XYZ file of C-alpha atoms in Angstrom:
672
model
C 196.540 -207.981 24.747
C 193.093 -208.467 26.359
C 194.444 -207.349 29.743
C 194.770 -203.567 29.739
C 198.173 -202.281 30.827
C 198.283 -198.960 32.621
C 201.052 -197.503 34.813
C 203.232 -200.448 33.999
C 200.819 -203.059 35.336
C 197.998 -205.290 34.058
C 194.453 -204.638 35.125
C 191.441 -206.956 35.256
C 189.809 -205.041 32.443
C 190.341 -204.993 28.711
C 190.518 -202.062 26.281
C 187.276 -203.201 24.743
C 185.398 -203.308 28.068
C 184.736 -199.606 28.153
C 181.847 -199.425 25.671
C 179.078 -199.975 28.241
C 180.625 -198.031 31.111
C 181.522 -195.231 28.688
C 177.954 -195.097 27.305
C 176.539 -194.993 30.838
C 178.853 -192.181 31.886
C 178.281 -190.311 28.639
C 174.503 -190.305 29.217
C 174.964 -189.128 32.773
C 177.425 -186.461 31.825
C 175.357 -185.151 28.941
C 172.197 -184.937 31.047
C 174.224 -183.337 33.804
C 175.675 -180.738 31.418
C 172.285 -179.956 29.946
C 170.877 -179.523 33.460
C 173.699 -177.111 34.578
C 173.340 -175.107 31.344
C 169.596 -174.828 31.845
C 170.106 -173.802 35.447
C 172.664 -171.149 34.464
C 170.641 -169.668 31.611
C 167.339 -169.589 33.531
C 168.765 -168.220 36.762
C 171.929 -166.279 35.923
C 170.181 -162.922 36.685
C 169.550 -164.244 40.205
C 173.281 -164.738 40.791
C 173.656 -161.037 41.499
C 173.994 -161.562 45.160
C 176.569 -161.996 47.912
C 178.809 -164.792 46.651
C 176.859 -165.067 43.434
C 179.910 -164.293 41.265
C 181.703 -167.318 42.791
C 178.757 -169.590 42.049
C 178.510 -168.232 38.545
C 182.200 -168.924 37.980
C 181.738 -172.370 39.495
C 178.950 -173.220 37.011
C 180.856 -171.899 33.953
C 184.077 -173.822 34.820
C 182.061 -176.925 35.635
C 180.401 -176.832 32.217
C 183.819 -176.509 30.536
C 185.154 -179.430 32.555
C 182.122 -181.514 31.688
C 182.478 -180.690 27.996
C 186.103 -181.882 28.103
C 185.065 -185.043 29.941
C 182.218 -185.682 27.495
C 184.631 -185.403 24.557
C 187.122 -187.707 26.198
C 184.532 -190.329 27.184
C 183.113 -190.246 23.668
C 186.555 -190.876 22.227
C 187.140 -193.712 24.759
C 183.874 -195.342 23.833
C 184.491 -195.098 20.094
C 188.021 -196.512 20.325
C 186.751 -199.299 22.647
C 184.300 -200.408 19.935
C 187.141 -201.101 17.500
C 188.953 -204.385 16.748
C 188.238 -207.738 18.344
C 189.168 -209.477 21.579
C 192.409 -210.849 20.070
C 193.074 -207.868 17.888
C 193.616 -204.862 20.118
C 195.664 -203.003 17.501
C 192.896 -200.557 16.563
C 192.626 -199.726 20.277
C 196.279 -198.860 20.844
C 195.458 -195.294 21.683
C 193.250 -196.378 24.567
C 195.928 -196.026 27.236
C 196.601 -192.366 26.272
C 192.912 -191.561 26.359
C 192.574 -193.157 29.792
C 195.537 -191.123 31.022
C 193.729 -187.982 29.840
C 190.481 -189.085 31.420
C 192.163 -189.837 34.732
C 193.977 -186.470 34.619
C 190.617 -184.701 34.331
C 189.555 -186.203 37.611
C 191.990 -183.959 39.536
C 190.382 -180.627 38.481
C 187.000 -182.299 38.986
C 187.858 -183.199 42.565
C 189.293 -179.727 43.203
C 186.275 -178.010 41.728
C 183.812 -180.346 43.632
C 185.663 -179.446 46.852
C 185.481 -175.761 46.140
C 181.827 -175.996 45.331
C 181.143 -177.817 48.566
C 183.103 -175.149 50.463
C 181.256 -172.271 48.825
C 177.833 -173.794 49.383
C 178.776 -174.520 53.038
C 179.553 -170.825 53.537
C 175.853 -170.106 53.326
C 175.698 -168.092 50.089
C 172.662 -165.686 50.248
C 171.234 -166.369 46.761
C 168.086 -167.629 45.196
C 167.209 -170.956 46.880
C 166.615 -172.684 43.552
C 170.127 -171.790 42.369
C 171.697 -172.908 45.614
C 169.790 -176.224 45.571
C 170.867 -176.816 41.954
C 174.495 -176.183 42.828
C 174.261 -178.491 45.851
C 172.881 -181.156 43.474
C 175.858 -180.669 41.084
C 178.289 -180.993 43.994
C 176.609 -184.151 45.224
C 176.600 -185.688 41.698
C 180.275 -184.765 41.287
C 181.225 -186.620 44.412
C 179.015 -189.607 43.580
C 180.787 -189.988 40.195
C 184.207 -189.590 41.837
C 183.359 -192.184 44.449
C 182.042 -194.573 41.744
C 185.227 -194.160 39.793
C 187.356 -194.991 42.844
C 185.271 -198.085 43.567
C 185.574 -199.167 39.897
C 189.371 -198.796 40.072
C 189.500 -200.950 43.187
C 187.313 -203.613 41.515
C 189.433 -203.892 38.368
C 192.748 -203.736 40.345
C 194.699 -206.919 39.887
C 197.090 -207.677 42.740
C 199.232 -209.703 40.417
C 199.158 -207.058 37.612
C 202.628 -205.769 38.291
C 204.073 -209.299 37.960
C 201.993 -210.361 35.008
C 202.439 -207.330 32.740
C 206.012 -208.076 31.672
C 205.038 -211.531 30.496
C 201.714 -210.763 28.863
C 203.355 -210.331 25.466
C 206.191 -212.848 25.881
C 206.471 -215.607 23.348
C 207.282 -219.241 23.843
C 210.954 -218.818 23.121
C 211.393 -216.248 25.842
C 209.440 -218.232 28.361
C 211.498 -221.357 27.869
C 214.522 -219.892 29.631
C 215.577 -220.950 33.099
C 215.208 -217.460 34.508
C 211.684 -217.192 33.095
C 210.788 -220.500 34.606
C 211.913 -219.312 38.074
C 209.925 -216.102 37.648
C 206.816 -217.990 36.550
C 207.130 -220.215 39.591
C 207.274 -217.116 41.724
C 204.215 -215.804 39.891
C 202.296 -219.000 40.683
C 203.323 -218.794 44.342
C 202.209 -215.158 44.505
C 198.908 -216.110 42.770
C 198.247 -218.835 45.278
C 198.877 -216.386 48.142
C 196.540 -213.810 46.650
C 193.788 -216.330 46.126
C 194.193 -217.739 49.670
C 193.866 -214.156 51.037
C 190.666 -213.649 48.969
C 189.164 -216.922 50.129
C 189.993 -216.161 53.789
C 188.279 -212.764 53.505
C 185.248 -214.303 51.821
C 185.037 -217.056 54.504
C 185.935 -214.811 57.418
C 183.144 -216.177 59.585
C 184.353 -219.804 59.341
C 186.490 -221.143 62.124
C 190.201 -221.624 61.611
C 190.662 -225.341 62.495
C 193.143 -227.620 60.669
C 190.610 -228.803 58.113
C 189.672 -225.244 57.190
C 193.290 -224.210 56.731
C 193.948 -227.204 54.508
C 190.810 -226.391 52.503
C 191.905 -222.770 52.084
C 195.287 -223.816 50.710
C 193.753 -226.517 48.428
C 191.163 -224.116 46.996
C 193.725 -221.336 46.493
C 196.062 -223.719 44.602
C 193.185 -224.843 42.445
C 192.199 -221.243 41.512
C 195.778 -220.124 40.903
C 196.447 -223.158 38.681
C 193.319 -222.529 36.645
C 193.477 -218.755 36.230
C 197.162 -217.844 36.244
C 198.113 -218.954 32.715
C 195.715 -216.896 30.655
C 195.290 -213.195 29.904
C 191.502 -213.404 30.007
C 189.431 -210.823 31.883
C 185.936 -211.589 33.198
C 184.253 -210.017 30.181
C 186.289 -212.241 27.867
C 185.015 -215.296 29.659
C 181.436 -214.003 29.457
C 181.806 -213.430 25.685
C 183.359 -216.874 25.246
C 180.504 -218.567 27.157
C 177.836 -216.807 25.045
C 179.645 -217.830 21.829
C 179.996 -221.418 23.063
C 176.310 -221.581 23.891
C 175.334 -220.464 20.396
C 177.942 -222.847 18.840
C 176.586 -225.838 20.854
C 173.024 -225.031 19.929
C 173.984 -224.734 16.253
C 175.851 -228.050 16.253
C 173.027 -229.803 18.106
C 170.375 -228.370 15.698
C 172.393 -229.612 12.732
C 173.071 -233.055 14.184
C 169.654 -233.923 15.687
C 168.238 -235.592 12.541
C 171.293 -237.825 12.191
C 171.256 -238.845 15.862
C 167.716 -240.309 16.028
C 167.852 -243.720 17.640
C 166.826 -246.372 15.105
C 166.129 -249.173 17.533
C 163.952 -249.580 20.601
C 165.443 -250.626 23.959
C 164.803 -254.177 25.100
C 161.957 -254.856 27.468
C 164.290 -255.960 30.295
C 166.272 -252.783 29.984
C 163.128 -250.660 30.018
C 161.813 -252.556 33.052
C 165.121 -251.944 34.831
C 164.908 -248.240 33.969
C 161.344 -248.019 35.217
C 162.258 -249.709 38.468
C 165.216 -247.539 39.102
C 163.272 -244.422 38.177
C 160.599 -245.316 40.723
C 163.317 -245.885 43.321
C 164.927 -242.526 42.500
C 161.548 -240.883 42.797
C 161.105 -242.438 46.218
C 164.560 -241.862 47.674
C 164.855 -238.297 46.340
C 162.467 -237.285 49.131
C 165.115 -238.353 51.675
C 167.871 -236.481 49.802
C 165.687 -233.363 49.817
C 164.799 -233.839 53.514
C 168.521 -233.754 54.361
C 168.478 -230.036 53.430
C 166.193 -229.277 56.297
C 163.742 -226.351 56.599
C 165.330 -223.921 53.985
C 164.471 -226.189 51.030
C 161.090 -227.174 52.432
C 160.016 -223.545 52.818
C 161.480 -222.653 49.402
C 159.333 -225.476 47.865
C 156.220 -224.481 49.923
C 156.482 -220.739 50.261
C 152.848 -220.240 51.207
C 152.204 -223.124 53.612
C 155.652 -224.330 54.644
C 156.209 -221.916 57.528
C 152.779 -222.579 58.968
C 153.382 -226.360 58.929
C 156.776 -226.369 60.639
C 156.690 -223.011 62.459
C 155.600 -224.595 65.715
C 158.629 -226.894 65.759
C 161.005 -223.894 65.632
C 159.732 -222.449 68.894
C 158.730 -225.587 70.731
C 161.192 -227.006 73.228
C 162.437 -230.575 72.571
C 160.011 -233.134 74.028
C 160.605 -236.695 75.057
C 159.565 -237.808 71.539
C 162.329 -235.666 70.013
C 164.837 -237.007 72.507
C 164.437 -240.415 70.960
C 166.253 -239.066 67.844
C 169.969 -238.743 68.313
C 171.709 -235.765 66.800
C 172.380 -232.099 67.205
C 171.363 -228.636 65.895
C 167.887 -229.738 64.857
C 166.119 -226.382 65.307
C 163.345 -226.188 62.790
C 164.779 -229.080 60.682
C 162.904 -231.949 62.294
C 159.457 -230.728 61.368
C 160.449 -230.217 57.725
C 162.047 -233.658 57.615
C 158.851 -235.247 58.841
C 156.750 -233.335 56.306
C 159.145 -234.137 53.362
C 159.516 -237.859 54.014
C 156.041 -238.567 55.442
C 157.615 -240.707 58.214
C 156.986 -240.584 61.904
C 159.390 -239.400 64.587
C 159.980 -243.015 65.740
C 161.268 -243.929 62.279
C 164.406 -241.806 62.652
C 167.558 -243.179 64.235
C 169.830 -240.209 63.969
C 169.642 -236.627 62.599
C 172.732 -234.368 62.558
C 173.046 -230.846 61.189
C 176.615 -230.468 62.401
C 178.325 -228.594 59.530
C 182.080 -228.017 59.194
C 184.667 -228.227 56.468
C 184.839 -231.971 55.472
C 181.961 -232.774 57.861
C 178.475 -232.936 56.312
C 175.032 -233.139 57.955
C 173.189 -236.424 57.505
C 170.196 -238.423 58.746
C 169.421 -242.070 59.233
C 165.858 -243.329 59.064
C 163.857 -246.539 58.707
C 161.947 -246.666 55.463
C 159.256 -249.289 56.035
C 157.741 -248.897 52.544
C 161.019 -250.044 50.859
C 162.229 -252.009 53.892
C 165.470 -250.183 54.043
C 167.676 -248.225 56.374
C 168.222 -244.941 54.553
C 171.283 -242.725 55.107
C 170.789 -239.357 53.423
C 173.715 -236.968 53.129
C 173.117 -233.249 52.675
C 174.389 -231.364 49.631
C 176.079 -227.987 49.369
C 174.394 -225.325 51.519
C 177.114 -223.401 53.316
C 180.516 -221.852 52.815
C 182.006 -224.875 54.606
C 180.456 -227.126 51.993
C 181.757 -225.002 49.176
C 185.265 -225.345 50.548
C 184.712 -229.104 50.709
C 183.661 -229.023 47.026
C 186.713 -226.950 46.016
C 189.283 -229.225 47.755
C 189.618 -230.873 44.387
C 192.986 -232.594 44.810
C 193.032 -236.373 44.529
C 193.834 -238.824 47.311
C 193.744 -242.638 47.558
C 190.378 -243.895 48.837
C 190.786 -246.244 51.807
C 188.335 -249.020 50.950
C 188.302 -252.833 50.987
C 187.900 -253.784 47.306
C 189.897 -255.365 44.506
C 190.292 -252.075 42.576
C 193.878 -250.944 42.196
C 193.337 -247.337 41.075
C 191.413 -245.845 43.979
C 191.926 -242.072 43.545
C 189.054 -239.893 44.662
C 188.112 -236.234 45.185
C 189.896 -235.223 48.424
C 187.252 -233.001 49.909
C 184.353 -235.329 49.186
C 186.382 -238.347 50.326
C 187.115 -236.686 53.671
C 183.471 -235.799 54.115
C 182.402 -239.422 53.373
C 185.023 -240.691 55.799
C 183.543 -238.429 58.521
C 180.000 -239.830 58.002
C 181.482 -243.361 57.932
C 183.129 -242.805 61.316
C 179.909 -241.513 62.810
C 177.858 -244.429 61.416
C 180.250 -247.137 62.500
C 182.126 -245.858 65.541
C 179.123 -244.195 67.140
C 177.018 -247.313 66.584
C 174.324 -245.548 64.525
C 174.006 -248.288 61.929
C 174.193 -251.010 64.561
C 171.292 -249.355 66.338
C 169.248 -249.149 63.093
C 169.785 -252.741 62.129
C 169.096 -253.887 65.714
C 165.601 -252.457 65.168
C 165.142 -253.796 61.648
C 167.732 -256.543 60.978
C 166.050 -257.716 57.768
C 166.208 -254.332 56.091
C 168.863 -253.455 53.495
C 171.106 -250.360 53.520
C 170.413 -247.492 51.028
C 172.519 -244.373 50.886
C 171.298 -241.282 49.043
C 172.302 -237.685 48.545
C 172.052 -234.689 46.180
C 174.972 -232.781 44.676
C 177.873 -232.817 47.138
C 175.749 -235.203 49.187
C 175.421 -237.446 46.132
C 179.142 -237.701 45.744
C 179.687 -238.344 49.438
C 176.897 -240.962 49.351
C 178.658 -242.802 46.527
C 181.991 -242.862 48.358
C 180.262 -243.864 51.609
C 178.482 -246.762 49.932
C 181.836 -247.992 48.595
C 183.347 -247.788 52.051
C 180.424 -249.713 53.605
C 180.124 -252.378 50.912
C 182.497 -254.779 52.585
C 180.378 -254.841 55.743
C 177.009 -254.477 53.922
C 177.301 -256.263 50.546
C 173.639 -255.495 49.649
C 174.142 -251.735 49.993
C 172.572 -249.546 47.265
C 173.233 -245.921 46.539
C 171.214 -243.309 44.662
C 173.243 -240.243 43.806
C 171.235 -237.273 42.529
C 173.224 -234.815 40.370
C 176.619 -235.862 41.730
C 179.775 -234.123 40.624
C 181.570 -235.713 37.730
C 185.071 -235.340 39.197
C 184.487 -237.893 41.951
C 186.834 -240.821 41.468
C 188.924 -242.906 39.087
C 187.783 -244.790 36.003
C 188.335 -248.087 37.817
C 186.071 -247.065 40.719
C 183.468 -245.794 38.258
C 183.290 -249.239 36.650
C 183.380 -250.984 40.027
C 180.365 -248.939 41.185
C 178.140 -249.956 38.274
C 176.502 -252.838 40.196
C 175.351 -250.937 43.238
C 175.159 -247.149 42.438
C 172.668 -245.300 40.231
C 173.151 -241.609 39.429
C 170.385 -239.304 38.183
C 171.162 -236.293 36.030
C 168.748 -233.682 34.739
C 169.247 -231.854 31.437
C 172.243 -229.611 31.144
C 173.035 -229.652 34.886
C 176.616 -228.371 35.201
C 177.596 -230.248 38.394
C 177.516 -233.794 36.858
C 179.801 -232.442 34.127
C 182.057 -230.526 36.553
C 185.611 -231.612 37.092
C 189.023 -229.971 36.923
C 189.743 -231.590 33.574
C 186.404 -230.457 32.175
C 186.986 -226.934 33.466
C 190.389 -226.934 31.705
C 188.671 -228.187 28.531
C 186.157 -225.371 28.875
C 188.941 -222.875 29.241
C 190.630 -224.160 26.107
C 187.384 -223.994 24.155
C 186.830 -220.435 25.341
C 190.313 -219.481 24.142
C 189.668 -220.985 20.747
C 186.222 -219.534 20.207
C 187.413 -216.060 21.273
C 190.527 -216.290 19.086
C 188.438 -217.160 16.037
C 185.843 -214.438 16.661
C 185.818 -211.546 14.152
C 183.252 -209.423 15.990
C 183.854 -206.775 18.650
C 183.079 -207.845 22.221
C 180.212 -205.417 22.856
C 178.300 -206.954 19.896
C 178.909 -210.470 21.197
C 177.666 -209.526 24.647
C 174.576 -207.656 23.350
C 173.524 -210.432 20.987
C 174.382 -213.060 23.543
C 172.168 -211.344 26.205
C 169.309 -211.337 23.703
C 169.880 -214.976 22.901
C 170.000 -216.039 26.509
C 166.794 -214.141 27.331
C 164.648 -214.703 24.260
C 166.368 -217.443 22.281
C 166.364 -217.458 18.473
C 168.371 -219.018 15.698
C 172.070 -219.251 16.638
C 172.969 -218.633 13.028
C 171.440 -215.163 13.159
C 173.961 -213.979 15.740
C 177.615 -212.910 15.442
C 179.304 -216.274 15.875
C 182.994 -216.957 15.714
C 183.004 -218.446 12.212
C 181.859 -216.565 9.096
C 181.524 -219.727 7.016
C 179.872 -221.798 9.730
C 182.602 -224.433 9.598
C 182.581 -225.573 13.195
C 185.294 -228.188 12.646
C 188.009 -225.596 12.527
C 187.578 -225.073 16.262
C 189.206 -228.439 16.911
C 192.371 -227.377 15.193
C 195.414 -225.599 16.778
C 195.191 -221.846 16.581
C 198.173 -219.423 16.645
C 195.937 -216.582 17.742
C 195.198 -218.480 20.896
C 198.839 -217.902 22.049
C 198.085 -214.191 22.512
C 195.659 -215.111 25.321
C 198.386 -216.831 27.379
C 200.403 -214.954 29.949
C 202.907 -217.801 30.026
C 203.725 -220.628 27.748
C 203.450 -223.473 30.205
C 204.638 -226.970 29.147
C 201.381 -228.227 30.654
C 199.392 -226.272 28.096
C 198.966 -227.897 24.673
C 196.639 -227.745 21.751
C 195.976 -231.406 21.787
C 192.532 -232.879 22.641
C 193.750 -233.955 26.013
C 193.208 -231.627 28.960
C 196.290 -229.688 30.104
C 195.892 -231.050 33.604
C 195.354 -234.666 32.524
C 198.901 -235.658 33.481
C 198.834 -233.735 36.772
C 199.088 -236.115 39.740
C 197.004 -233.634 41.831
C 194.217 -233.330 39.274
C 193.968 -236.534 37.236
C 190.812 -237.239 35.199
C 187.947 -238.283 37.466
C 184.563 -239.782 36.693
C 180.974 -239.912 38.055
C 179.591 -242.765 40.154
C 177.670 -245.784 38.905
C 175.193 -246.186 36.091
C 173.667 -242.897 34.909
C 169.997 -242.111 34.237
C 169.664 -238.927 32.179
C 166.414 -236.975 32.179
C 166.149 -234.852 29.045
C 163.529 -232.286 28.347
C 161.256 -232.712 25.320
C 160.573 -229.610 23.300
C 160.943 -226.192 24.874
C 159.377 -224.804 28.060
C 160.954 -221.386 28.342
C 164.571 -220.263 28.621
C 164.847 -220.787 32.390
C 162.868 -223.919 32.962
C 160.086 -222.191 34.891
C 157.171 -223.746 32.859
C 155.426 -226.381 34.958
C 154.222 -228.190 31.770
C 157.704 -229.347 30.813
C 157.949 -232.917 29.658
C 160.918 -235.244 30.129
C 162.198 -238.549 28.793
C 164.602 -240.879 30.620
C 167.368 -243.091 29.295
C 170.505 -244.875 30.425
C 173.544 -242.823 29.450
C 177.274 -243.426 29.284
C 179.605 -241.235 31.335
C 181.197 -239.954 28.064
C 178.000 -237.958 27.416
C 178.934 -235.782 30.401
C 182.561 -235.223 29.357
C 181.974 -231.547 28.322
C 180.336 -228.713 30.132
C 177.192 -227.498 28.279
C 176.411 -223.769 28.308
C 172.893 -222.457 28.769
C 170.451 -220.817 31.144
C 169.407 -224.173 32.566
C 172.926 -225.358 33.392
C 172.338 -224.052 36.971
C 168.502 -224.356 37.330
C 168.641 -228.057 36.310
C 170.720 -228.705 39.410
C 168.197 -227.333 41.875
C 166.620 -230.127 43.964
C 163.117 -228.782 43.534
C 163.470 -228.740 39.742
C 164.832 -232.240 39.790
C 161.923 -233.501 41.965
C 159.464 -231.823 39.629
C 161.077 -233.560 36.600
C 161.059 -236.949 38.421
C 157.374 -236.518 39.250
C 156.639 -235.796 35.579
C 158.677 -238.616 34.030
C 157.554 -241.314 36.542
C 153.907 -240.453 36.108
C 154.237 -240.300 32.303
C 156.044 -243.612 32.062
C 153.541 -245.230 34.407
C 150.681 -243.995 32.278
C 152.309 -245.197 29.039
C 152.927 -248.719 30.357
C 149.301 -249.644 29.649
C 148.912 -247.274 26.681
C 147.941 -249.327 23.628
C 149.105 -246.719 21.272
C 152.689 -247.307 22.264
C 152.718 -250.883 21.219
C 154.559 -251.920 24.361
C 153.420 -254.705 26.667
C 152.608 -253.945 30.244
C 155.595 -253.947 32.511
C 155.436 -254.312 36.296
C 157.123 -251.350 38.041
C 158.956 -252.184 41.242
């Protein structure tokens, strides 16, 4: 099984994970052994001193111990290179070798302690010899400490419970007793994950919302991770194989997927208008992040431009803006939006679980009242993101199925209460009654903005929403269709967040299981070639992929080898095309908001999207195009707001230039 079993428990490491650690330790040990041998041969005549015989014995025994360790580590590394992820048979001797290796740590620790004691006694020998022995003692304890830390890292708190079931088949796990034990395992997994999350978020307050978020996040993680025997390196190998597989499929299908017709002029005009609106309102979504994003985008001049606002006490001008915790944020907001202080109605950077920062401003250029909701930027926001259960959205509309992401729904409800009950929107429209309401946000803020716009639509029928890189798992299919008339979402490239939902993650896990089970190459080769491919690119056919014949269709078929990667045969898990969690009332399939504009990069501009000359095209896309998570270096960088703003700048300027370009054969179109 992928999960290594030692001392009757499963560990978060596999028997084929020891190639790279073994190689590293082997290099250190060999160099150390050569150094000690050199020290002994060059200075053994200088050991004829008080206590020198002890030091001589110490060096000789240490070299013998190191020789035994080197042989054992070499054997571990060689055995770890055998077999495949789903075929651990050639590595069945690994547990015995590890027991031998661990047994050698006891004489090492004893000898390191004796060496430290002898050196501490102040042996009167040649200083070079004494310093060399001190170095050997220090290295010994460093390696021992590193080993202890490694054991702590790979320790699985649930290992003792999972090991008995790691090799159980479906018939065994169908029994009533097994069902009870598996329920106990899930409860224990939830408890372990909740403890981990609380330790990670130890600085966050313990109010009711935080406790609910802890429990919700722990249940999500335990549900997702508790039914497989995958270790972290298996997931990394699966992701690298999936990336190469996706690139291979895309390369083979690109010629057949060329669009044979040109979009209508009305559709193009609508796209141009919405792109220009996105380009304009993205400034507000970026401003909601405050000074960190502004300084990140302007590392040389940003601090100079807003530094005075950080130290200056609030003046009467600033008091005209309602809100709290402004600090350095107000200066960056003014710089990003280009507005004046009097154009802002409210700015709040109050940040708690289910409570997001937001700003309200008067945009005179577009004659709109803009509400911008901040995206993920704190541990509280992450907990809001991970509260992925579904709840019924309380809105006044004719839609029957109103399920929505719980955490984002709660956050949108908080902003709604502030806007309505605190009279913020009333104040804004009392200043500019003829303006329309526009709600914007990026990432988590984009999802909250879409939900907020839906909540406010009954009171403000002309409301518009621009959601930049919103999460896919936001709300039901019915709400997705309902939002088409007043919400526009913008997605860049392979951005993972607009493709991220519980069902998509479950689909990704199933694809990882299949691609790993089909793979006939050892894990260390997959990781080495995958690292090269991620850094430098190349032809995916030239790397050790999961299929020898290149028949990618086999990956859609059921696979018996996949069963070996399951720690439990859950009735929820199936080999069908539907996600295992599709029928779960807590995690139903959820969809992105509104119509979707997809910005796609033309050509290549480097593996990590750092080339400023990247060119993009824009098109209207269906939500089904974001039904799978795409793997690649840019799946994270494409989500960054500064990258998205740069892409928007590029595509808007290019389309504006091409409107009057005679070579395109397209008549001039007015851009709103």
